[in-house]
mmCIF file of C-alpha atoms in Angstrom:
data_model
loop_
_atom_site.group_PDB
_atom_site.id
_atom_site.type_symbol
_atom_site.label_atom_id
_atom_site.label_comp_id
_atom_site.label_asym_id
_atom_site.label_seq_id
_atom_site.Cartn_x
_atom_site.Cartn_y
_atom_site.Cartn_z
ATOM 1 C CA UNK A 2 24.057 72.214 -0.277
ATOM 2 C CA UNK A 3 23.223 68.580 -1.597
ATOM 3 C CA UNK A 4 20.767 65.976 0.761
ATOM 4 C CA UNK A 5 23.530 63.265 0.664
ATOM 5 C CA UNK A 6 24.584 61.530 4.380
ATOM 6 C CA UNK A 7 28.028 60.173 3.245
ATOM 7 C CA UNK A 8 29.606 63.618 1.121
ATOM 8 C CA UNK A 9 27.962 67.002 1.005
ATOM 9 C CA UNK A 10 29.197 69.048 -1.713
ATOM 10 C CA UNK A 11 28.076 72.944 -2.892
ATOM 11 C CA UNK A 12 29.704 74.954 -5.486
ATOM 12 C CA UNK A 13 31.857 77.708 -4.294
ATOM 13 C CA UNK A 14 33.421 80.052 -6.972
ATOM 14 C CA UNK A 15 35.702 78.064 -8.737
ATOM 15 C CA UNK A 16 35.789 74.709 -6.775
ATOM 16 C CA UNK A 17 33.053 71.994 -5.507
ATOM 17 C CA UNK A 18 33.976 72.462 -1.798
ATOM 18 C CA UNK A 19 33.106 68.934 -0.736
ATOM 19 C CA UNK A 20 32.417 67.927 3.042
ATOM 20 C CA UNK A 21 32.361 64.566 4.082
ATOM 21 C CA UNK A 22 29.709 63.929 7.307
ATOM 22 C CA UNK A 23 30.459 60.490 8.339
ATOM 23 C CA UNK A 24 33.367 58.477 8.182
ATOM 24 C CA UNK A 25 33.651 56.696 4.487
ATOM 25 C CA UNK A 26 35.634 53.426 5.977
ATOM 26 C CA UNK A 27 32.827 52.040 7.571
ATOM 27 C CA UNK A 28 30.340 52.539 5.518
ATOM 28 C CA UNK A 29 28.835 49.991 2.887
ATOM 29 C CA UNK A 30 31.097 50.892 -0.369
ATOM 30 C CA UNK A 31 28.636 51.206 -2.925
ATOM 31 C CA UNK A 32 26.440 53.890 -0.682
ATOM 32 C CA UNK A 33 29.923 56.103 -0.693
ATOM 33 C CA UNK A 34 30.537 55.404 -4.295
ATOM 34 C CA UNK A 35 27.119 56.746 -5.395
ATOM 35 C CA UNK A 36 27.748 59.471 -3.158
ATOM 36 C CA UNK A 37 30.547 59.725 -4.949
ATOM 37 C CA UNK A 38 29.488 59.839 -8.504
ATOM 38 C CA UNK A 39 27.314 62.546 -7.534
ATOM 39 C CA UNK A 40 29.961 64.499 -6.151
ATOM 40 C CA UNK A 41 31.963 64.059 -10.072
ATOM 41 C CA UNK A 42 28.876 64.650 -11.808
ATOM 42 C CA UNK A 43 28.367 68.047 -9.878
ATOM 43 C CA UNK A 44 32.013 68.414 -10.456
ATOM 44 C CA UNK A 45 31.349 67.662 -14.168
ATOM 45 C CA UNK A 46 28.701 69.741 -15.094
ATOM 46 C CA UNK A 47 29.672 73.003 -12.990
ATOM 47 C CA UNK A 48 32.243 73.287 -14.612
ATOM 48 C CA UNK A 49 34.173 73.889 -11.459
ATOM 49 C CA UNK A 50 37.938 73.184 -11.879
ATOM 50 C CA UNK A 51 39.221 72.488 -8.203
ATOM 51 C CA UNK A 52 37.751 70.447 -5.328
ATOM 52 C CA UNK A 53 37.843 71.715 -1.466
ATOM 53 C CA UNK A 54 37.654 68.612 1.190
ATOM 54 C CA UNK A 55 36.237 70.223 4.171
ATOM 55 C CA UNK A 56 36.518 68.110 7.233
ATOM 56 C CA UNK A 57 34.874 70.489 9.126
ATOM 57 C CA UNK A 58 32.115 68.140 10.115
ATOM 58 C CA UNK A 59 34.406 64.847 10.450
ATOM 59 C CA UNK A 60 37.049 65.005 13.582
ATOM 60 C CA UNK A 61 39.414 62.203 11.988
ATOM 61 C CA UNK A 62 39.470 59.318 9.092
ATOM 62 C CA UNK A 63 41.438 56.784 7.602
ATOM 63 C CA UNK A 64 42.455 55.491 4.139
ATOM 64 C CA UNK A 65 38.824 55.115 2.977
ATOM 65 C CA UNK A 66 38.538 58.480 2.569
ATOM 66 C CA UNK A 67 42.336 58.990 0.791
ATOM 67 C CA UNK A 68 40.595 56.485 -1.458
ATOM 68 C CA UNK A 69 38.011 59.385 -2.053
ATOM 69 C CA UNK A 70 40.179 62.287 -1.963
ATOM 70 C CA UNK A 71 42.465 60.534 -4.620
ATOM 71 C CA UNK A 72 39.259 59.603 -7.140
ATOM 72 C CA UNK A 73 38.035 63.221 -6.686
ATOM 73 C CA UNK A 74 41.685 64.959 -7.055
ATOM 74 C CA UNK A 75 42.491 62.556 -10.887
ATOM 75 C CA UNK A 76 38.985 63.898 -11.493
ATOM 76 C CA UNK A 77 40.207 67.502 -11.757
ATOM 77 C CA UNK A 78 43.686 66.885 -12.207
ATOM 78 C CA UNK A 79 43.299 66.248 -16.248
ATOM 79 C CA UNK A 80 42.543 69.602 -16.505
ATOM 80 C CA UNK A 81 44.971 71.102 -14.503
ATOM 81 C CA UNK A 82 42.567 71.422 -11.299
ATOM 82 C CA UNK A 83 44.134 70.851 -7.708
ATOM 83 C CA UNK A 84 42.592 69.737 -4.628
ATOM 84 C CA UNK A 85 43.019 71.043 -0.722
ATOM 85 C CA UNK A 86 42.058 70.360 2.145
ATOM 86 C CA UNK A 87 40.743 73.019 4.833
ATOM 87 C CA UNK A 88 39.077 72.602 8.767
ATOM 88 C CA UNK A 89 41.484 69.249 9.522
ATOM 89 C CA UNK A 90 41.780 68.382 13.111
ATOM 90 C CA UNK A 91 44.895 67.549 14.274
ATOM 91 C CA UNK A 92 44.795 63.895 14.149
ATOM 92 C CA UNK A 93 43.565 64.527 10.245
ATOM 93 C CA UNK A 94 46.728 66.441 9.647
ATOM 94 C CA UNK A 95 48.507 63.923 11.211
ATOM 95 C CA UNK A 96 46.824 60.668 8.734
ATOM 96 C CA UNK A 97 47.469 62.990 5.981
ATOM 97 C CA UNK A 98 51.039 64.100 7.553
ATOM 98 C CA UNK A 99 52.044 60.312 7.720
ATOM 99 C CA UNK A 100 50.840 59.135 4.711
ATOM 100 C CA UNK A 101 52.476 61.815 2.840
ATOM 101 C CA UNK A 102 49.514 63.299 1.206
ATOM 102 C CA UNK A 103 49.879 66.509 2.827
ATOM 103 C CA UNK A 104 52.448 66.835 -0.003
ATOM 104 C CA UNK A 105 49.772 66.649 -2.965
ATOM 105 C CA UNK A 106 47.510 68.761 -1.283
ATOM 106 C CA UNK A 107 47.856 71.903 0.344
ATOM 107 C CA UNK A 108 46.066 71.693 3.997
ATOM 108 C CA UNK A 109 44.221 75.394 4.721
ATOM 109 C CA UNK A 110 43.065 76.509 8.063
ATOM 110 C CA UNK A 111 39.644 77.590 6.759
ATOM 111 C CA UNK A 112 37.069 77.154 4.046
ATOM 112 C CA UNK A 113 38.176 80.386 2.443
ATOM 113 C CA UNK A 114 41.810 79.985 2.526
ATOM 114 C CA UNK A 115 41.559 76.484 0.456
ATOM 115 C CA UNK A 116 39.792 78.704 -1.832
ATOM 116 C CA UNK A 117 41.956 81.921 -2.400
ATOM 117 C CA UNK A 118 45.082 79.024 -2.250
ATOM 118 C CA UNK A 119 43.822 77.061 -5.186
ATOM 119 C CA UNK A 120 42.945 80.648 -7.202
ATOM 120 C CA UNK A 121 47.101 81.402 -7.369
ATOM 121 C CA UNK B 11 23.174 64.486 51.746
ATOM 122 C CA UNK B 12 23.471 65.386 47.993
ATOM 123 C CA UNK B 13 24.994 68.147 47.878
ATOM 124 C CA UNK B 14 24.032 70.712 44.836
ATOM 125 C CA UNK B 15 25.579 73.884 43.742
ATOM 126 C CA UNK B 16 23.757 76.952 42.985
ATOM 127 C CA UNK B 17 25.538 79.355 40.988
ATOM 128 C CA UNK B 18 23.698 83.137 39.550
ATOM 129 C CA UNK B 19 24.561 86.257 40.317
ATOM 130 C CA UNK B 20 22.157 87.783 41.575
ATOM 131 C CA UNK B 21 21.422 86.728 45.496
ATOM 132 C CA UNK B 22 17.774 87.047 45.307
ATOM 133 C CA UNK B 23 17.476 84.623 42.559
ATOM 134 C CA UNK B 24 20.625 82.498 44.154
ATOM 135 C CA UNK B 25 17.863 82.144 47.196
ATOM 136 C CA UNK B 26 15.096 81.800 45.142
ATOM 137 C CA UNK B 27 16.897 78.773 43.673
ATOM 138 C CA UNK B 28 18.330 77.613 47.067
ATOM 139 C CA UNK B 29 15.178 78.361 48.722
ATOM 140 C CA UNK B 30 12.910 75.844 46.084
ATOM 141 C CA UNK B 31 15.691 72.624 46.139
ATOM 142 C CA UNK B 32 15.962 72.626 50.375
ATOM 143 C CA UNK B 33 12.123 72.202 50.043
ATOM 144 C CA UNK B 34 13.657 68.327 49.905
ATOM 145 C CA UNK B 35 15.366 67.697 52.980
ATOM 146 C CA UNK B 36 18.069 64.917 51.016
ATOM 147 C CA UNK B 37 19.743 67.965 49.589
ATOM 148 C CA UNK B 38 22.431 70.526 51.036
ATOM 149 C CA UNK B 39 22.733 74.032 48.798
ATOM 150 C CA UNK B 40 25.502 76.069 48.660
ATOM 151 C CA UNK B 41 26.417 78.824 46.643
ATOM 152 C CA UNK B 42 28.335 80.918 44.377
ATOM 153 C CA UNK B 43 28.707 84.272 42.610
ATOM 154 C CA UNK B 44 29.236 82.845 38.909
ATOM 155 C CA UNK B 45 31.375 80.604 37.132
ATOM 156 C CA UNK B 46 34.916 81.616 38.485
ATOM 157 C CA UNK B 47 33.753 81.145 42.016
ATOM 158 C CA UNK B 48 31.979 78.172 41.175
ATOM 159 C CA UNK B 49 35.151 76.104 39.909
ATOM 160 C CA UNK B 50 37.057 77.210 42.770
ATOM 161 C CA UNK B 51 34.422 75.792 45.081
ATOM 162 C CA UNK B 52 34.289 72.770 43.098
ATOM 163 C CA UNK B 53 38.310 72.471 43.311
ATOM 164 C CA UNK B 54 37.396 72.347 47.086
ATOM 165 C CA UNK B 55 34.246 70.016 47.707
ATOM 166 C CA UNK B 56 33.190 68.528 44.531
ATOM 167 C CA UNK B 57 29.002 68.929 44.472
ATOM 168 C CA UNK B 58 27.221 65.882 42.470
ATOM 169 C CA UNK B 59 24.956 68.711 40.431
ATOM 170 C CA UNK B 60 25.335 72.374 39.465
ATOM 171 C CA UNK B 61 22.441 74.125 38.991
ATOM 172 C CA UNK B 62 22.972 77.444 37.435
ATOM 173 C CA UNK B 63 22.225 80.915 35.539
ATOM 174 C CA UNK B 64 23.014 81.548 31.819
ATOM 175 C CA UNK B 65 23.815 85.189 31.972
ATOM 176 C CA UNK B 66 26.802 86.101 34.720
ATOM 177 C CA UNK B 67 29.562 88.195 34.800
ATOM 178 C CA UNK B 68 33.278 86.861 34.756
ATOM 179 C CA UNK B 69 32.286 83.173 33.643
ATOM 180 C CA UNK B 70 29.034 82.681 32.304
ATOM 181 C CA UNK B 71 26.639 79.477 32.626
ATOM 182 C CA UNK B 72 27.953 78.376 28.584
ATOM 183 C CA UNK B 73 31.339 78.757 29.890
ATOM 184 C CA UNK B 74 30.683 77.008 32.872
ATOM 185 C CA UNK B 75 29.056 74.451 31.292
ATOM 186 C CA UNK B 76 32.409 73.515 28.821
ATOM 187 C CA UNK B 77 34.488 73.945 31.792
ATOM 188 C CA UNK B 78 32.699 71.718 34.479
ATOM 189 C CA UNK B 79 32.275 69.146 30.987
ATOM 190 C CA UNK B 80 36.136 69.191 31.047
ATOM 191 C CA UNK B 81 37.099 69.517 34.921
ATOM 192 C CA UNK B 82 34.625 67.260 36.204
ATOM 193 C CA UNK B 83 32.662 64.964 33.433
ATOM 194 C CA UNK B 84 30.475 63.317 35.926
ATOM 195 C CA UNK B 85 29.010 66.237 37.978
ATOM 196 C CA UNK B 86 25.686 67.228 35.505
ATOM 197 C CA UNK B 87 24.731 70.679 35.346
ATOM 198 C CA UNK B 88 21.536 71.967 34.422
ATOM 199 C CA UNK B 89 20.583 75.389 33.906
ATOM 200 C CA UNK B 90 18.113 78.231 34.542
ATOM 201 C CA UNK B 91 17.324 80.748 31.792
ATOM 202 C CA UNK B 92 15.179 84.214 31.086
ATOM 203 C CA UNK B 93 12.783 84.875 28.653
ATOM 204 C CA UNK B 94 14.554 84.545 24.792
ATOM 205 C CA UNK B 95 17.499 82.926 25.793
ATOM 206 C CA UNK B 96 15.847 79.459 24.341
ATOM 207 C CA UNK B 97 18.809 79.869 21.568
ATOM 208 C CA UNK B 98 21.799 79.718 23.849
ATOM 209 C CA UNK B 99 20.443 76.868 26.420
ATOM 210 C CA UNK B 100 19.998 75.042 23.050
ATOM 211 C CA UNK B 101 23.553 75.227 22.241
ATOM 212 C CA UNK B 102 24.741 74.418 26.545
ATOM 213 C CA UNK B 103 22.744 71.595 26.043
ATOM 214 C CA UNK B 104 24.807 70.868 22.697
ATOM 215 C CA UNK B 105 27.781 71.504 25.177
ATOM 216 C CA UNK B 106 27.118 68.806 28.098
ATOM 217 C CA UNK B 107 24.477 70.475 29.967
ATOM 218 C CA UNK B 108 22.075 67.833 31.752
ATOM 219 C CA UNK B 109 19.011 69.815 31.179
ATOM 220 C CA UNK B 110 17.714 73.675 31.874
ATOM 221 C CA UNK B 111 15.057 75.385 33.427
ATOM 222 C CA UNK B 112 13.373 78.866 32.300
ATOM 223 C CA UNK B 113 13.198 81.043 35.267
ATOM 224 C CA UNK B 114 9.823 81.551 35.071
ATOM 225 C CA UNK B 115 8.707 77.762 35.499
ATOM 226 C CA UNK B 116 11.577 77.378 38.608
ATOM 227 C CA UNK B 117 8.864 76.803 41.170
ATOM 228 C CA UNK B 118 7.020 74.416 38.866
ATOM 229 C CA UNK B 119 10.189 72.605 37.158
ATOM 230 C CA UNK B 120 13.412 72.693 39.452
ATOM 231 C CA UNK B 121 13.027 70.098 41.651
ATOM 232 C CA UNK B 122 11.309 67.460 39.153
ATOM 233 C CA UNK B 123 14.271 68.149 36.987
ATOM 234 C CA UNK B 124 16.828 68.008 39.403
ATOM 235 C CA UNK B 125 15.449 64.875 40.843
ATOM 236 C CA UNK B 126 15.392 63.330 37.174
ATOM 237 C CA UNK B 127 19.042 64.536 36.387
ATOM 238 C CA UNK B 128 20.402 63.400 39.851
ATOM 239 C CA UNK B 129 19.025 59.851 38.870
ATOM 240 C CA UNK B 130 20.314 59.719 35.371
ATOM 241 C CA UNK B 131 23.959 60.159 37.300
ATOM 242 C CA UNK B 132 23.899 57.874 39.446
ATOM 243 C CA UNK B 133 22.950 54.944 37.186
ATOM 244 C CA UNK B 134 26.057 56.546 35.749
ATOM 245 C CA UNK B 135 28.030 56.618 38.391
ATOM 246 C CA UNK B 136 27.068 52.955 39.442
ATOM 247 C CA UNK B 137 28.102 52.199 35.979
ATOM 248 C CA UNK B 138 31.519 53.365 35.791
ATOM 249 C CA UNK B 139 32.916 52.061 39.638
ATOM 250 C CA UNK B 140 31.530 48.962 38.435
ATOM 251 C CA UNK B 141 33.902 49.845 35.045
ATOM 252 C CA UNK B 142 36.806 50.542 37.218
ATOM 253 C CA UNK B 143 36.008 46.966 39.083
ATOM 254 C CA UNK B 144 36.929 45.109 35.658
ATOM 255 C CA UNK B 145 40.719 44.627 36.016
ATOM 256 C CA UNK B 146 40.234 42.233 32.601
ATOM 257 C CA UNK B 147 37.601 42.357 29.562
ATOM 258 C CA UNK B 148 38.188 40.051 26.413
ATOM 259 C CA UNK B 149 35.849 39.679 23.613
ATOM 260 C CA UNK B 150 35.625 37.480 20.471
ATOM 261 C CA UNK B 151 33.929 38.114 17.788
ATOM 262 C CA UNK B 152 32.994 36.334 14.313
ATOM 263 C CA UNK B 153 32.107 38.698 11.372
ATOM 264 C CA UNK B 154 30.862 38.339 8.220
ATOM 265 C CA UNK B 155 32.054 40.951 5.419
ATOM 266 C CA UNK B 156 29.589 43.320 5.880
ATOM 267 C CA UNK B 157 30.932 46.576 6.374
ATOM 268 C CA UNK B 158 28.053 48.292 7.920
ATOM 269 C CA UNK B 159 29.157 46.025 10.727
ATOM 270 C CA UNK B 160 32.905 47.594 11.338
ATOM 271 C CA UNK B 161 31.778 51.295 12.092
ATOM 272 C CA UNK B 162 29.602 49.819 15.493
ATOM 273 C CA UNK B 163 32.589 47.514 16.681
ATOM 274 C CA UNK B 164 35.471 50.321 16.047
ATOM 275 C CA UNK B 165 33.121 51.968 18.457
ATOM 276 C CA UNK B 166 32.212 49.622 20.632
ATOM 277 C CA UNK B 167 36.131 48.949 21.712
ATOM 278 C CA UNK B 168 37.053 52.097 21.806
ATOM 279 C CA UNK B 169 33.971 53.207 24.376
ATOM 280 C CA UNK B 170 36.434 50.231 25.997
ATOM 281 C CA UNK B 171 39.302 51.096 25.534
ATOM 282 C CA UNK B 172 38.890 54.499 27.011
ATOM 283 C CA UNK B 173 36.277 52.743 30.208
ATOM 284 C CA UNK B 174 39.722 51.163 31.255
ATOM 285 C CA UNK B 175 41.297 53.989 31.205
ATOM 286 C CA UNK B 176 44.261 52.884 28.666
ATOM 287 C CA UNK B 177 43.520 56.470 26.479
ATOM 288 C CA UNK B 178 42.842 59.722 26.435
ATOM 289 C CA UNK B 179 40.670 60.653 23.454
ATOM 290 C CA UNK B 180 43.669 61.865 20.717
ATOM 291 C CA UNK B 181 44.631 58.110 21.266
ATOM 292 C CA UNK B 182 41.256 56.936 21.286
ATOM 293 C CA UNK B 183 40.986 58.086 17.656
ATOM 294 C CA UNK B 184 44.225 56.802 17.194
ATOM 295 C CA UNK B 185 42.763 52.854 17.980
ATOM 296 C CA UNK B 186 39.991 53.950 15.750
ATOM 297 C CA UNK B 187 41.737 54.568 12.965
ATOM 298 C CA UNK B 188 43.849 51.463 13.233
ATOM 299 C CA UNK B 189 41.428 48.759 14.557
ATOM 300 C CA UNK B 190 39.233 50.303 10.699
ATOM 301 C CA UNK B 191 42.120 49.777 8.969
ATOM 302 C CA UNK B 192 42.660 46.426 10.244
ATOM 303 C CA UNK B 193 38.999 45.351 9.671
ATOM 304 C CA UNK B 194 38.525 46.535 6.119
ATOM 305 C CA UNK B 195 42.233 45.055 4.661
ATOM 306 C CA UNK B 196 40.945 41.749 6.924
ATOM 307 C CA UNK B 197 36.894 42.307 4.764
ATOM 308 C CA UNK B 198 38.173 43.425 1.314
ATOM 309 C CA UNK B 199 41.909 42.585 0.804
ATOM 310 C CA UNK B 200 41.699 39.377 2.688
ATOM 311 C CA UNK B 201 38.416 37.510 3.091
ATOM 312 C CA UNK B 202 37.547 39.159 -0.735
ATOM 313 C CA UNK B 203 40.515 38.883 -1.129
ATOM 314 C CA UNK B 204 40.607 42.130 -3.902
ATOM 315 C CA UNK B 205 43.585 43.778 -4.105
ATOM 316 C CA UNK B 206 44.241 48.235 -3.667
ATOM 317 C CA UNK B 207 45.832 48.128 -7.447
ATOM 318 C CA UNK B 208 42.387 47.878 -9.364
ATOM 319 C CA UNK B 209 41.003 50.731 -6.653
ATOM 320 C CA UNK B 210 43.998 52.249 -7.921
ATOM 321 C CA UNK B 211 43.247 51.465 -11.653
ATOM 322 C CA UNK B 212 39.055 51.782 -11.833
ATOM 323 C CA UNK B 213 37.647 52.631 -8.204
ATOM 324 C CA UNK B 214 34.083 51.836 -10.004
ATOM 325 C CA UNK B 215 35.227 48.110 -11.152
ATOM 326 C CA UNK B 216 36.797 47.941 -7.940
ATOM 327 C CA UNK B 217 33.313 48.264 -5.745
ATOM 328 C CA UNK B 218 31.607 45.699 -8.207
ATOM 329 C CA UNK B 219 33.937 43.210 -7.807
ATOM 330 C CA UNK B 220 33.586 43.341 -3.582
ATOM 331 C CA UNK B 221 29.473 43.427 -4.357
ATOM 332 C CA UNK B 222 30.054 40.293 -6.498
ATOM 333 C CA UNK B 223 32.710 38.283 -4.356
ATOM 334 C CA UNK B 224 30.206 39.582 -0.980
ATOM 335 C CA UNK B 225 27.958 36.495 -3.231
ATOM 336 C CA UNK B 226 30.684 33.900 -4.429
ATOM 337 C CA UNK B 227 31.957 31.004 -2.800
ATOM 338 C CA UNK B 228 34.481 30.911 -1.228
ATOM 339 C CA UNK B 229 34.169 34.455 -0.309
ATOM 340 C CA UNK B 230 30.523 34.976 1.206
ATOM 341 C CA UNK B 231 31.367 32.021 2.970
ATOM 342 C CA UNK B 232 34.869 33.582 5.130
ATOM 343 C CA UNK B 233 34.524 35.068 8.090
ATOM 344 C CA UNK B 234 36.378 38.187 10.457
ATOM 345 C CA UNK B 235 37.673 36.920 13.823
ATOM 346 C CA UNK B 236 38.530 39.225 16.397
ATOM 347 C CA UNK B 237 39.901 39.056 19.646
ATOM 348 C CA UNK B 238 40.364 41.659 22.137
ATOM 349 C CA UNK B 239 41.635 41.321 25.714
ATOM 350 C CA UNK B 240 41.852 44.528 27.490
ATOM 351 C CA UNK B 241 44.024 45.321 30.626
ATOM 352 C CA UNK B 242 44.623 48.100 32.776
ATOM 353 C CA UNK B 243 47.912 48.328 31.553
ATOM 354 C CA UNK B 244 46.993 47.469 27.560
ATOM 355 C CA UNK B 245 44.823 45.992 24.991
ATOM 356 C CA UNK B 246 45.610 43.888 22.608
ATOM 357 C CA UNK B 247 43.167 43.344 19.347
ATOM 358 C CA UNK B 248 44.230 40.132 16.627
ATOM 359 C CA UNK B 249 42.015 40.453 13.654
ATOM 360 C CA UNK B 250 42.404 37.323 11.623
ATOM 361 C CA UNK B 251 40.659 36.452 7.932
ATOM 362 C CA UNK B 252 40.005 33.697 5.897
ATOM 363 C CA UNK B 253 41.951 34.994 3.038
ATOM 364 C CA UNK B 254 44.999 33.333 1.942
ATOM 365 C CA UNK B 255 47.389 35.610 2.925
ATOM 366 C CA UNK B 256 50.208 37.699 1.824
ATOM 367 C CA UNK B 257 53.387 38.936 2.319
ATOM 368 C CA UNK B 258 53.308 42.386 4.315
ATOM 369 C CA UNK B 259 56.907 43.252 2.893
ATOM 370 C CA UNK B 260 55.488 42.708 -0.051
ATOM 371 C CA UNK B 261 53.638 46.308 0.162
ATOM 372 C CA UNK B 262 55.111 49.520 -1.623
ATOM 373 C CA UNK B 263 56.763 51.692 0.606
ATOM 374 C CA UNK B 264 53.784 54.230 0.721
ATOM 375 C CA UNK B 265 56.556 57.296 1.676
ATOM 376 C CA UNK B 266 58.613 56.597 -1.678
ATOM 377 C CA UNK B 267 57.970 59.434 -4.332
ATOM 378 C CA UNK B 268 57.184 56.807 -7.017
ATOM 379 C CA UNK B 269 53.703 55.285 -4.932
ATOM 380 C CA UNK B 270 52.725 59.027 -3.945
ATOM 381 C CA UNK B 271 49.672 58.298 -5.441
ATOM 382 C CA UNK B 272 48.799 55.265 -4.049
ATOM 383 C CA UNK B 273 47.126 54.263 -0.937
ATOM 384 C CA UNK B 274 48.450 50.594 -0.675
ATOM 385 C CA UNK B 275 50.376 50.101 2.125
ATOM 386 C CA UNK B 276 49.126 53.338 3.915
ATOM 387 C CA UNK B 277 46.482 51.708 6.326
ATOM 388 C CA UNK B 278 49.178 49.422 7.487
ATOM 389 C CA UNK B 279 51.197 52.512 8.048
ATOM 390 C CA UNK B 280 49.132 54.041 10.228
ATOM 391 C CA UNK B 281 48.530 50.832 11.907
ATOM 392 C CA UNK B 282 51.825 50.809 12.738
ATOM 393 C CA UNK B 283 52.409 54.762 13.651
ATOM 394 C CA UNK B 284 49.107 54.606 15.686
ATOM 395 C CA UNK B 285 49.936 51.704 17.832
ATOM 396 C CA UNK B 286 52.236 51.283 20.025
ATOM 397 C CA UNK B 287 53.030 47.275 18.457
ATOM 398 C CA UNK B 288 51.883 45.940 15.333
ATOM 399 C CA UNK B 289 52.924 42.458 13.973
ATOM 400 C CA UNK B 290 51.342 40.032 11.121
ATOM 401 C CA UNK B 291 50.565 36.212 12.257
ATOM 402 C CA UNK B 292 50.191 32.848 9.909
ATOM 403 C CA UNK B 293 50.323 33.544 6.140
ATOM 404 C CA UNK B 294 50.044 37.758 6.877
ATOM 405 C CA UNK B 295 45.995 36.909 7.087
ATOM 406 C CA UNK B 296 46.627 37.842 11.017
ATOM 407 C CA UNK B 297 47.229 40.916 12.718
ATOM 408 C CA UNK B 298 48.026 41.621 16.368
ATOM 409 C CA UNK B 299 47.556 45.407 17.136
ATOM 410 C CA UNK B 300 48.280 46.478 20.537
ATOM 411 C CA UNK B 301 47.891 49.579 22.629
ATOM 412 C CA UNK B 302 49.898 49.980 26.156
ATOM 413 C CA UNK B 303 48.555 52.990 28.496
ATOM 414 C CA UNK B 304 51.152 55.953 28.776
ATOM 415 C CA UNK B 305 52.306 56.085 31.322
ATOM 416 C CA UNK B 306 50.477 58.205 34.575
ATOM 417 C CA UNK B 307 47.536 57.861 32.505
ATOM 418 C CA UNK B 308 44.422 57.870 34.837
ATOM 419 C CA UNK B 309 41.645 58.366 33.258
ATOM 420 C CA UNK B 310 38.888 56.136 35.016
ATOM 421 C CA UNK B 311 40.122 57.655 38.331
ATOM 422 C CA UNK B 312 37.554 60.815 37.078
ATOM 423 C CA UNK B 313 34.389 58.612 37.767
ATOM 424 C CA UNK B 314 35.113 59.044 41.424
#
């Protein structure tokens, strides 16, 4: 586990699992950007093909988090990688549904399920 | 008299705890044999405080803490724990227990702990009674373009919307998302005039431009003006920036498949979905968000 305080990340099988710990919408963008850069570096250096965003520690988010997810998704998409979401609360599922991103990223119940889904 | 409910499946322990409490003649003690029995008794007469054993059949102390938090949120619960259960006690504290006393230290610490918890709970109840007396609350704020102020302001307003009995937990989160969208729009797109299109093309360039404009005239002199008026029926938030405005009808339709990979327009979509009414005024640099109390919702009444 990383020691970052907004976007923790860890390597699990063929995916980097990103765990948002705080709502990024109300944080200084340079802080978020610096943690996002660290995640992108980990994705690149680990050779992981996919990204899982695990919302186990965040009850809700807005478009700032969607923007972070778009950056992550674009970073793996160039190598045919995918992004999946897991442990999203009802509220988070609602945000993804309203914003139509649920059609881009599979929503899974658990981290294991998400990693398994991305293998297919 | 202050009413205390003592919950323990062991008659000996129950009366040991009760006896210690009755040393204070201002305390009236009632008893329950487990969590389910306690909830039945609380349904008939709500005590001022619950002292419960952790390990019990049917419904243990941990489950009782959760049930009390949900059904009687203003009744504090103190746990009594045997040696070796410290980890579960910590879990109970995380779930909302007010304190815990190891059984071997009951004689020394129980009464002090009860007095301390009652004092805190009494202040909280008075505070809630005061909230029940507020019919209208109005707030006016002027913020500079510091994103670290958005989180505390959203939390502050969410808290007050909840206290006024205008929403449940889910709606509290919806109000939070909508306000955050309105405030970040006002700051980034309004005052700093940095468009989402740049972010879609180059997130680093977007961050660099935001940072640069925070120190450049005229952007750095612009303020966000927030007004909120909370009544028992509705919350109305007005967020105005000092930017050049925009035409909301010119935003891309986020539900159009062609725009699927863009974030633009989604913030306003979330605002419109999560609030009862959203309208733009002036040149588009003032947004009015209204949240009405759902029929039948009266959360403040729980404050006793």
